Amino acid sequence: MITDTRPAIINVNPVFSEITGYSAEEVIGKNPNILRSNKQSQEFYANMWKSILETGHWQGEIWNRKKDGTLYAELLTISSVYDDEGKVQNYISLFSDITQLKYQQQALEQMAHFDVLTRLPNRTLFADRFHQAIARCKRNKSLLAIVFLDLDGFKPINDRYGHESGDKVLIEVAKRIKHAIRDEDTASRLGGDEFALLLTGIVSQDQCKQILSRIYQAISRPYSLDDQTLALGVSGGVTLYPLDDGDPDTLLRHADHAMYQAKMAGKNRYHFFDTGAVQQLAHKHRQLQNIEKAFEQQEFCLYFQPKIDMRNGRVFGAEALLRWRHPQKGMLQPAAFLPIIEGSHLECQVGQWVIETAIDQLDQWRQQGLTLEMSINISSRHLLDSDFITQFQEILSNYPTISPENVQLEILENSALGDLNLVNKVIKTLSETLHVSTALDDFGTGYSSLTHLRYLPVDTVKIDQGFVRDMLDDPNDFSIIEGVISLSQALHRQVIAEGVESSDHGLMLLMQGCYLAQGYGIARPMPAEELPQWLSEYRCPKQWIELANKPLSEHQAALEQLWLTDKHWLQRLKNCLLSSSNTLPDWPIMNYHLCHCGRWLKLAQIHGDFDPAN
Ligand code: C2E
Ligand code: CA
Ligand code: CA
């Protein structure tokens, strides 16, 4: 197209007519703005003319209108033609139709950033908007709600009415969500029947709830599909940035997590993510760092609690128990720090140190003429670590003078034991190759104690202190101990009771056939240096030795047990009645069906030698 400076068209070629639909006759003499589409702003044309006047040249893409009114895109170059004096004489416009290209480009963009089905932004664009929203939120100090929605009852619709119908429903849901939120918010489809929303400019949780209830109402309205009417619910999870301060992936995961809780709580509701939990996580991380530092600075040490044979009072071993000598808080028990390192890289490192230190102590005792069995606690993760056996063997080989038979590993009997086959193999290797013995610790507290006992070739069963502590009060605990003891005997395992807090506990255990014991009633855990002194002074209760030397008949034992438990019951009752403090000690069992004495009477009745009427 050639124009003069007015500008009026003075000539066009046949391709011009082909593209625009105007014949040459129709346009010659007219202003080229007959092609204008008004898709470009005034400013756009001003810039264009500025460039033409200053440089004599302009190139760009422009949307124009054909004779029949349809829009088309052209790639346009305008060049000025000058006369001899350098004055503009004509403008020559060369253009080609790039409409197809433009539409393809748009389609590609759409595909890259929008969900094909619902035309909502996809994950990629969502992430983009996320960053923008966070920046905006920082600028105007408002909150950003990240919402994860998952439809309830969508799958049955899909299954029952087919995918096409399912798609229709999804499109409708998307439309309703989009309608319920504001323009500056983003709704995106993450896939399937999952949607994510970004609600910006939130000032309170209440405001966020209002928007959510609007969205929920919109989604819950019935859907008409062909001649059916369908209902859908939605479960949602919400987290609020920056109260929950993390990268987009984390925030979305938190919202997802809260959504899962909403599902668990019965669907068709939403949950806010508990940011307290996040802070707890951060707190735990700091604690772990402190513990790591303490470990490096050698603030950990071992205490030792004696294990004795109640039949003769002989001390045959000790259990190594971890302590943290905290510079400010004093001596800390494992409960204060072991749960924190559980599952971290420190778990095995600390475990390794415990083994080394305990074995070194065993060697020092040996040099002092003390032969003891050392019990060492090991976590199941450490036990199942692939390097564990080699490392353990190496430690043992550094101490050729101690006999590995004097080393016992205590494995916690709980549900976290892991792969039983593997545990079984490790225990076998320990016993057959390393000649080290093993014990099942806290026995009876796991979910499948019988299975463990059946499949794990441990040498010793350690009855959990909870049962032992309460055996004098609670006939159930008493019976469990009886069961564990006879089971262990049947399977040729040794039994040791922990938590023996008084000589009466010891007597009861002895009468039941368990003679190895450990507990505050014998000694509290102590530093290694104090053990020789304690050993030289310790005398066990003489009733234990007497009982061991003069076993009771079944009847005598039953009577003795009744006597011990009743004495204990009465003592507790007295403690309660005479207590002057505000917090009463626990009452003994007051239901005569459930206490030791009641059980005893009941048994006597069954056996026929007792008539309650008398
Ligand atoms: P555990 O192996 O069952 O150890 C016995 C715990 O009961 C010890 O607590 C001990 O002080 C306490 N105890 C002993 N006799 C009595 C008693 O008569 N009455 C009462 N109420 N308690 C008694 P501690 O030292 O606080 O250890 C707690 C747990 O921490 C241990 O339970 C063990 O599971 C774990 N642990 C301790 N040291 C280590 C270690 O070096 N490695 C690993 N993996 N775990 C350890
Ligand atoms: Ca133990
Ligand atoms: Ca234990």
XYZ file of C-alpha atoms and ligand atoms in Angstrom:
662
model
C 0.000 0.000 0.000
C 1.380 3.357 -0.996
C 0.041 6.545 0.586
C 0.844 10.168 0.279
C 1.419 12.477 3.204
C -2.186 13.466 3.876
C -2.316 10.431 4.225
C -4.450 9.013 1.468
C -4.010 5.698 -0.288
C -2.653 6.178 -3.779
C -2.007 2.583 -4.757
C -2.404 -1.009 -3.552
C -1.397 -4.320 -5.156
C -3.631 -7.374 -5.733
C -2.437 -9.110 -2.570
C -3.757 -6.135 -0.592
C -7.186 -6.882 -2.017
C -6.753 -10.570 -1.284
C -5.992 -9.914 2.391
C -8.379 -7.053 3.129
C -11.261 -7.777 0.761
C -11.163 -4.219 -0.598
C -10.571 -3.720 -4.324
C -8.112 -1.040 -5.407
C -10.941 1.217 -6.613
C -12.650 1.059 -3.248
C -9.643 2.317 -1.284
C -7.670 4.659 -3.501
C -8.049 8.171 -2.181
C -9.237 6.943 1.232
C -7.442 7.326 4.566
C -5.710 4.037 5.495
C -7.539 4.184 8.832
C -10.484 2.510 7.097
C -8.650 -0.692 8.127
C -8.529 0.270 11.802
C -9.850 -2.244 14.277
C -9.646 -0.093 17.415
C -7.746 -2.994 19.002
C -4.764 -0.682 19.441
C -4.770 2.350 21.690
C -4.271 5.984 20.662
C -0.932 5.781 22.366
C 0.068 2.877 20.135
C -0.511 4.970 16.993
C 1.201 7.988 18.509
C 4.322 5.914 19.136
C 4.135 4.467 15.677
C 4.012 7.917 14.061
C 6.730 9.193 16.311
C 9.025 6.447 15.064
C 8.092 7.036 11.439
C 8.739 10.772 11.707
C 11.995 10.383 13.571
C 13.530 7.395 11.811
C 11.465 7.189 8.672
C 10.546 3.654 9.565
C 8.298 1.455 11.727
C 7.792 -2.254 12.082
C 5.373 -4.152 14.256
C 2.354 -6.351 14.604
C -1.065 -4.832 14.350
C -4.677 -5.987 14.397
C -6.809 -4.571 11.548
C -10.278 -5.159 10.184
C -11.194 -6.528 6.747
C -13.979 -5.183 4.590
C -16.359 -7.825 5.953
C -15.527 -6.788 9.511
C -13.339 -9.762 10.513
C -10.201 -9.080 12.454
C -6.826 -10.081 11.098
C -3.275 -9.682 12.319
C -0.582 -8.275 10.094
C 3.136 -7.958 10.334
C 3.587 -4.441 9.033
C 6.566 -2.420 7.867
C 6.108 1.272 7.032
C 8.899 3.098 5.272
C 9.026 6.778 4.250
C 9.977 7.748 0.702
C 11.741 11.113 0.387
C 11.997 13.557 -2.516
C 15.276 15.175 -3.665
C 14.998 17.825 -0.961
C 14.594 15.242 1.739
C 10.917 15.894 2.292
C 8.582 12.957 2.827
C 6.755 12.207 -0.338
C 5.138 8.815 0.240
C 4.780 6.028 2.736
C 5.093 2.433 1.605
C 3.407 -0.160 3.794
C 4.323 -3.800 3.348
C 2.310 -6.291 5.281
C 1.529 -9.961 5.470
C -1.320 -11.750 7.171
C -0.113 -13.465 10.340
C -3.520 -14.204 11.854
C -2.994 -17.964 11.754
C 0.363 -17.608 13.446
C -1.173 -15.402 16.116
C -3.921 -17.878 16.889
C -1.433 -20.725 17.030
C 0.706 -18.741 19.407
C -2.286 -18.018 21.601
C -3.302 -21.652 21.581
C 0.185 -22.679 22.589
C 0.210 -20.145 25.368
C -3.173 -21.320 26.487
C -1.951 -24.889 26.525
C 1.171 -24.020 28.449
C -0.635 -22.027 31.086
C -4.238 -23.125 31.178
C -6.063 -26.308 31.854
C -7.518 -27.497 28.566
C -10.800 -28.640 30.045
C -11.808 -25.855 32.409
C -9.611 -23.060 30.995
C -8.477 -22.254 34.500
C -4.775 -21.521 35.051
C -2.767 -24.720 35.364
C 0.011 -25.515 37.821
C 2.607 -23.491 35.909
C 0.599 -20.310 35.775
C -0.582 -20.923 39.331
C 3.045 -20.980 40.532
C 3.624 -17.744 38.652
C 0.611 -16.063 40.219
C 1.700 -17.448 43.554
C 4.954 -15.518 43.456
C 3.158 -12.348 42.382
C 0.584 -12.766 45.138
C 3.255 -13.268 47.781
C 5.046 -10.118 46.621
C 1.776 -8.171 46.759
C 0.963 -9.589 50.162
C 4.338 -8.430 51.467
C 3.766 -4.951 50.017
C 0.354 -4.316 51.519
C 0.876 -6.402 54.662
C -2.225 -8.506 54.111
C -2.635 -12.250 54.256
C -2.689 -14.640 51.350
C -4.939 -17.663 51.642
C -3.795 -20.779 49.823
C -6.775 -23.075 49.421
C -6.751 -26.672 48.278
C -10.126 -28.051 47.178
C -11.006 -31.624 46.392
C -14.524 -32.526 45.283
C -16.463 -35.082 47.315
C -18.421 -37.600 45.324
C -16.972 -36.772 41.933
C -15.614 -40.218 41.183
C -19.010 -41.938 41.410
C -20.392 -39.411 38.887
C -17.531 -40.184 36.557
C -18.019 -43.916 36.991
C -21.761 -43.845 36.654
C -22.369 -41.298 33.897
C -19.099 -41.537 31.997
C -16.141 -39.253 31.522
C -17.909 -36.858 29.227
C -20.453 -36.075 31.907
C -17.692 -35.865 34.466
C -15.946 -33.312 32.279
C -19.115 -31.246 32.015
C -19.437 -31.180 35.777
C -15.802 -30.124 36.170
C -16.297 -27.284 33.695
C -19.351 -26.139 35.628
C -17.531 -26.347 38.955
C -14.682 -24.274 37.524
C -17.167 -21.684 36.285
C -18.850 -21.438 39.677
C -15.579 -21.132 41.556
C -14.390 -18.437 39.189
C -17.641 -16.587 39.678
C -17.423 -16.809 43.479
C -13.961 -15.307 43.767
C -12.777 -11.793 42.970
C -10.891 -10.836 39.800
C -7.613 -10.431 41.617
C -7.854 -13.975 43.025
C -6.709 -17.055 41.169
C -8.479 -20.369 40.781
C -6.515 -23.154 39.219
C -7.156 -26.782 38.401
C -4.342 -29.001 39.579
C -5.707 -32.103 37.912
C -8.532 -34.570 38.422
C -11.081 -33.022 40.731
C -8.515 -30.936 42.606
C -8.479 -27.169 42.552
C -6.186 -24.637 44.191
C -7.088 -21.049 44.973
C -5.118 -17.973 45.880
C -7.200 -15.461 47.797
C -5.356 -12.190 48.126
C -5.764 -9.208 50.409
C -7.174 -11.272 53.282
C -7.218 -9.394 56.583
C -8.634 -11.997 58.941
C -9.529 -15.626 59.199
C -13.193 -14.604 59.407
C -13.009 -12.795 56.111
C -11.375 -15.836 54.568
C -14.178 -18.010 55.952
C -16.773 -15.756 54.341
C -15.197 -16.130 50.916
C -14.910 -19.861 51.428
C -18.536 -20.231 52.403
C -19.477 -18.372 49.215
C -17.394 -20.820 47.191
C -18.840 -23.771 49.096
C -22.404 -22.608 48.489
C -21.672 -22.192 44.786
C -20.212 -25.664 44.433
C -22.978 -27.307 46.473
C -25.819 -26.042 44.283
C -27.310 -28.914 42.280
C -25.894 -29.704 38.854
C -28.222 -30.569 36.019
C -26.741 -33.028 33.612
C -28.953 -33.929 30.663
C -32.131 -34.809 32.554
C -30.392 -35.696 35.830
C -29.833 -33.513 38.862
C -26.595 -34.233 40.701
C -25.089 -33.051 43.957
C -21.440 -32.527 44.837
C -19.622 -31.636 48.015
C -16.137 -30.319 48.480
C -13.397 -30.791 51.067
C -10.918 -27.992 51.524
C -7.716 -27.109 53.308
C -6.453 -23.595 53.892
C -3.202 -22.118 55.012
C -2.491 -18.437 55.510
C 0.745 -16.840 54.395
C 2.785 -15.370 56.100
C 1.487 -16.908 59.337
C 2.574 -20.100 57.652
C 5.831 -18.947 56.144
C 7.247 -21.220 53.475
C 7.888 -21.594 49.779
C 4.899 -22.146 47.491
C 5.411 -25.902 47.353
C 5.388 -26.187 51.115
C 2.349 -23.955 51.495
C 0.417 -25.946 48.938
C 1.419 -29.145 50.705
C 0.175 -27.704 53.995
C -3.156 -26.773 52.406
C -3.333 -30.282 50.951
C -2.612 -31.712 54.385
C -5.411 -29.659 55.955
C -7.738 -30.787 53.149
C -6.940 -34.378 54.009
C -7.936 -33.688 57.598
C -11.205 -32.218 56.376
C -11.835 -35.436 54.430
C -11.002 -37.499 57.482
C -13.319 -35.413 59.617
C -16.271 -36.345 57.427
C -15.936 -34.392 54.157
C -17.798 -31.351 52.850
C -15.969 -28.985 55.161
C -12.677 -27.165 55.305
C -9.815 -27.114 57.755
C -7.209 -24.488 58.443
C -3.667 -25.774 58.553
C -2.270 -25.761 62.055
C 0.665 -23.372 61.896
C 1.484 -24.342 65.463
C 2.612 -27.655 64.059
C 5.018 -25.877 61.727
C 6.459 -23.878 64.543
C 6.860 -27.098 66.486
C 8.798 -28.534 63.587
C 11.101 -25.525 63.525
C 11.469 -25.807 67.289
C 12.423 -29.458 66.973
C 15.017 -28.561 64.384
C 16.608 -26.049 66.762
C 16.564 -28.599 69.562
C 18.260 -31.134 67.328
C 21.023 -28.645 66.568
C 21.516 -28.060 70.305
C 21.736 -31.773 70.957
C 24.220 -32.206 68.144
C 26.396 -29.508 69.678
C 26.109 -31.104 73.112
C 27.116 -34.449 71.671
C 30.176 -32.938 69.976
C 31.136 -31.178 73.198
C 30.950 -34.493 75.044
C 28.135 -33.530 77.368
C 26.675 -37.039 77.101
C 27.546 -39.696 79.636
C 26.336 -43.097 80.798
C 24.809 -44.094 84.110
C 24.618 -47.705 85.178
C 21.827 -49.527 86.979
C 22.691 -52.866 88.638
C 20.917 -56.093 87.739
C 20.766 -58.672 90.501
C 19.819 -62.263 91.172
C 17.278 -62.048 94.004
C 17.893 -65.642 95.101
C 21.307 -64.749 96.488
C 21.666 -60.980 96.120
C 24.469 -61.378 93.592
C 24.970 -58.432 91.247
C 25.503 -60.019 87.844
C 25.266 -57.052 85.531
C 24.309 -53.466 84.841
C 22.308 -51.579 82.256
C 23.925 -48.573 80.592
C 21.552 -45.596 80.507
C 22.217 -42.429 78.595
C 22.354 -39.032 80.342
C 22.978 -35.487 79.156
C 24.990 -33.409 81.568
C 23.396 -30.122 80.564
C 25.481 -27.090 81.568
C 22.375 -25.138 82.681
C 19.608 -27.652 83.268
C 21.642 -30.290 85.066
C 21.430 -34.034 84.443
C 18.787 -34.803 81.802
C 17.018 -38.156 81.352
C 16.806 -39.731 77.893
C 13.109 -38.883 77.640
C 14.150 -35.222 77.369
C 16.266 -35.685 74.247
C 16.121 -39.187 72.729
C 12.733 -38.635 71.039
C 14.171 -35.564 69.317
C 17.103 -37.362 67.727
C 14.946 -40.327 66.766
C 14.987 -40.650 62.996
C 17.789 -38.104 62.537
C 21.384 -38.778 61.505
C 22.314 -38.476 65.191
C 20.379 -41.585 66.173
C 22.977 -44.084 64.980
C 25.902 -41.815 65.827
C 24.822 -41.526 69.459
C 23.959 -45.234 69.536
C 27.445 -46.047 68.303
C 28.971 -43.846 70.990
C 26.869 -45.556 73.680
C 28.113 -48.981 72.594
C 31.745 -47.872 72.523
C 31.533 -46.164 75.894
C 29.677 -49.023 77.580
C 32.154 -51.601 76.308
C 35.061 -49.466 77.368
C 33.484 -49.277 80.838
C 33.070 -53.044 80.874
C 36.778 -53.335 80.160
C 37.653 -50.948 82.975
C 35.541 -52.973 85.404
C 37.276 -56.116 84.197
C 40.622 -54.511 84.999
C 39.274 -53.801 88.500
C 38.370 -57.458 88.837
C 34.629 -57.009 88.316
C 32.897 -59.420 85.966
C 29.533 -58.006 85.002
C 27.122 -58.350 82.136
C 26.595 -55.042 80.364
C 23.158 -54.332 78.946
C 23.161 -51.754 76.176
C 19.997 -50.228 74.742
C 19.820 -50.024 70.981
C 17.183 -48.415 68.795
C 15.662 -50.615 66.113
C 16.761 -48.216 63.373
C 20.359 -48.527 64.550
C 20.038 -52.291 64.853
C 18.814 -52.540 61.264
C 21.401 -50.109 59.892
C 23.414 -51.852 57.183
C 26.731 -50.902 58.804
C 25.727 -51.882 62.294
C 27.167 -55.418 62.481
C 30.540 -54.453 60.976
C 30.883 -51.455 63.236
C 29.921 -53.447 66.286
C 32.400 -56.195 65.391
C 35.117 -53.578 65.042
C 34.455 -52.209 68.533
C 34.538 -55.703 69.988
C 37.816 -56.463 68.255
C 39.335 -53.393 69.939
C 38.669 -55.088 73.282
C 39.967 -58.628 72.820
C 40.123 -59.200 76.576
C 36.413 -58.852 77.293
C 34.187 -61.762 76.444
C 31.309 -60.845 74.157
C 29.031 -63.131 76.212
C 29.089 -60.336 78.782
C 27.509 -57.925 76.347
C 23.754 -57.877 75.942
C 21.830 -55.679 73.541
C 18.359 -54.587 74.661
C 15.939 -54.225 71.797
C 12.680 -52.398 72.452
C 9.673 -54.619 72.001
C 7.309 -52.239 70.309
C 5.500 -51.740 67.053
C 8.415 -49.795 65.576
C 10.559 -52.901 65.519
C 10.407 -53.010 61.736
C 10.893 -55.947 59.412
C 10.820 -59.010 61.693
C 12.698 -61.173 59.192
C 15.541 -58.712 59.174
C 15.534 -58.311 62.955
C 15.607 -62.071 63.234
C 18.680 -62.272 60.964
C 20.551 -59.581 62.860
C 19.839 -61.243 66.206
C 21.072 -64.565 64.808
C 24.281 -62.971 63.526
C 24.795 -61.275 66.879
C 24.465 -64.531 68.727
C 26.144 -66.970 66.302
C 28.964 -64.836 64.875
C 29.581 -62.195 67.515
C 28.469 -64.285 70.528
C 26.628 -61.306 71.938
C 23.285 -61.904 73.660
C 20.044 -60.011 73.172
C 17.012 -59.091 75.247
C 13.531 -57.925 74.317
C 13.067 -54.749 76.346
C 9.729 -53.462 77.673
C 8.228 -56.815 76.834
C 4.437 -56.863 76.722
C 3.979 -53.304 75.524
C 4.071 -54.129 71.801
C 1.082 -55.062 69.706
C 2.319 -58.521 68.916
C 4.442 -59.670 71.809
C 3.685 -63.319 71.113
C 4.807 -63.044 67.506
C 7.981 -61.299 68.570
C 8.777 -63.937 71.123
C 8.042 -66.687 68.647
C 10.174 -65.319 65.786
C 13.006 -63.475 67.488
C 15.706 -65.740 68.960
C 16.481 -63.444 71.911
C 18.097 -64.854 75.039
C 16.220 -62.750 77.551
C 12.801 -61.246 78.015
C 12.638 -58.074 80.069
C 9.203 -57.608 81.592
C 8.108 -54.026 81.227
C 8.295 -51.985 84.403
C 4.700 -50.838 84.017
C 3.383 -54.346 84.705
C 5.841 -54.854 87.549
C 5.080 -51.557 89.223
C 1.341 -52.211 89.282
C 1.317 -55.952 89.934
C 0.595 -55.494 93.638
C -2.461 -53.349 92.874
C -3.847 -54.765 89.720
C -4.547 -58.480 89.285
C -4.465 -58.020 85.496
C -0.849 -56.898 85.550
C -0.101 -59.715 87.936
C -1.609 -62.229 85.520
C 0.286 -60.786 82.553
C 3.534 -61.209 84.435
C 2.590 -64.767 85.327
C 1.889 -65.405 81.649
C 5.116 -63.827 80.428
C 7.147 -65.826 82.917
C 5.650 -69.198 82.048
C 5.796 -68.447 78.337
C 9.456 -67.482 78.564
C 10.227 -70.620 80.546
C 8.453 -72.744 77.966
C 10.505 -71.138 75.202
C 13.743 -71.384 77.217
C 14.316 -67.682 77.556
C 15.626 -65.937 80.621
C 13.299 -63.469 82.320
C 14.275 -60.291 84.087
C 11.896 -57.851 85.725
C 12.583 -54.139 85.659
C 10.938 -51.518 87.862
C 11.325 -53.531 91.080
C 10.639 -50.712 93.493
C 10.226 -52.562 96.788
C 11.093 -55.833 98.468
C 7.418 -56.884 98.167
C 7.675 -56.599 94.387
C 10.705 -58.834 94.564
C 8.893 -61.382 96.736
C 5.963 -61.566 94.359
C 8.266 -62.074 91.388
C 10.257 -64.747 93.184
C 7.058 -66.640 93.994
C 6.117 -66.471 90.329
C 9.494 -67.849 89.266
C 11.290 -64.699 88.122
C 14.492 -64.153 90.080
C 16.457 -61.628 87.999
C 15.608 -58.025 88.776
C 16.468 -54.410 88.320
C 14.831 -51.350 89.843
C 14.888 -48.415 92.230
C 14.196 -50.871 95.070
C 17.684 -52.257 94.422
C 19.539 -49.232 93.114
C 18.979 -46.183 90.987
C 21.171 -45.682 87.927
C 24.545 -44.252 89.037
C 27.808 -42.998 87.527
C 30.369 -45.741 86.867
C 32.698 -44.485 89.611
C 30.045 -45.052 92.280
C 29.377 -48.662 91.376
C 32.330 -50.366 93.172
C 31.425 -48.616 96.440
C 27.737 -49.512 96.064
C 28.688 -53.123 95.313
C 30.661 -53.429 98.487
C 27.817 -52.041 100.605
C 24.752 -53.570 99.012
C 22.763 -56.225 100.892
C 19.560 -57.443 99.306
C 16.396 -57.932 101.473
C 16.803 -61.089 103.510
C 13.203 -62.208 102.826
C 14.258 -62.781 99.226
C 17.077 -65.127 100.171
C 14.876 -66.870 102.766
C 12.126 -67.410 100.246
C 14.597 -68.713 97.673
C 16.040 -71.182 100.164
C 12.650 -72.371 101.441
C 10.264 -72.553 98.488
C 6.573 -72.359 99.447
C 3.920 -74.887 98.566
C 1.301 -73.717 96.064
C -1.170 -73.027 98.868
C 1.347 -71.190 100.976
C 2.393 -69.099 97.999
C -1.225 -68.180 97.230
C -1.775 -67.132 100.832
C 1.477 -65.198 100.906
C 0.491 -63.372 97.724
C -2.925 -62.540 99.159
C -1.232 -61.206 102.246
C 1.209 -59.034 100.264
C -1.441 -57.574 97.981
C -3.876 -56.889 100.826
C -1.171 -55.209 102.846
C -0.428 -53.068 99.830
C -4.126 -52.287 99.268
C -4.595 -51.251 102.862
C -1.499 -49.077 102.767
C -2.829 -47.205 99.773
C -6.193 -46.741 101.401
C -4.513 -45.337 104.497
C -2.417 -42.984 102.371
C -5.577 -41.616 100.796
C -7.555 -41.308 104.003
C -4.739 -39.657 105.904
C -3.562 -37.441 103.060
C -3.671 -33.781 103.984
C -2.626 -32.414 100.610
C -5.100 -31.156 98.033
C -4.110 -33.676 95.428
C -5.130 -37.086 96.678
C -2.881 -40.028 95.944
C -4.548 -42.633 93.730
C -7.137 -44.767 95.447
C -6.574 -48.512 95.468
C -8.991 -50.541 93.335
C -12.353 -50.191 95.121
C -14.381 -52.573 92.979
C -14.259 -55.983 94.656
C -14.607 -57.742 91.316
C -11.403 -56.134 90.134
C -9.060 -56.144 93.143
C -6.679 -58.895 94.133
C -8.700 -59.967 97.162
C -11.967 -60.147 95.221
C -10.329 -62.259 92.535
C -8.859 -64.490 95.178
C -12.235 -65.049 96.800
C -13.830 -65.723 93.460
C -11.237 -68.378 92.651
C -11.762 -69.970 96.045
C -15.502 -70.070 95.352
C -14.978 -71.753 91.999
C -12.766 -74.349 93.630
C -15.593 -75.045 96.068
C -13.741 -74.597 99.325
C -15.314 -71.270 100.120
C -18.957 -70.413 100.742
C -19.666 -66.678 100.810
C -22.816 -67.346 102.837
C -20.593 -68.250 105.758
P 14.548 -48.683 79.599
O 15.522 -49.363 78.723
O 13.291 -49.384 79.889
O 15.348 -48.312 80.888
C 14.806 -48.367 82.158
C 14.364 -47.018 82.597
O 13.592 -47.158 83.773
C 15.512 -46.100 82.960
O 15.074 -44.769 82.710
C 15.629 -46.316 84.444
O 16.212 -45.229 85.119
C 14.180 -46.452 84.837
N 14.012 -47.260 86.015
C 14.815 -48.230 86.488
N 14.303 -48.786 87.599
C 13.139 -48.134 87.847
C 12.139 -48.269 88.876
O 12.219 -49.079 89.794
N 11.081 -47.440 88.800
C 10.942 -46.524 87.815
N 9.867 -45.755 87.819
N 11.859 -46.395 86.825
C 12.946 -47.194 86.853
P 15.923 -43.820 81.830
O 17.360 -43.938 82.176
O 15.251 -42.512 81.933
O 15.748 -44.391 80.375
C 14.532 -44.310 79.724
C 14.592 -45.043 78.425
O 15.452 -44.401 77.507
C 15.138 -46.436 78.524
O 14.148 -47.262 78.970
C 15.566 -46.718 77.116
O 14.447 -47.126 76.334
C 16.009 -45.373 76.637
N 17.459 -45.307 76.699
C 18.227 -45.014 77.751
N 19.529 -45.053 77.391
C 19.573 -45.390 76.097
C 20.616 -45.601 75.155
O 21.793 -45.510 75.453
N 20.258 -45.936 73.888
C 18.968 -46.066 73.526
N 18.690 -46.413 72.279
N 17.954 -45.884 74.378
C 18.255 -45.558 75.661
Ca 16.499 -51.104 78.559
Ca 12.715 -51.339 79.716
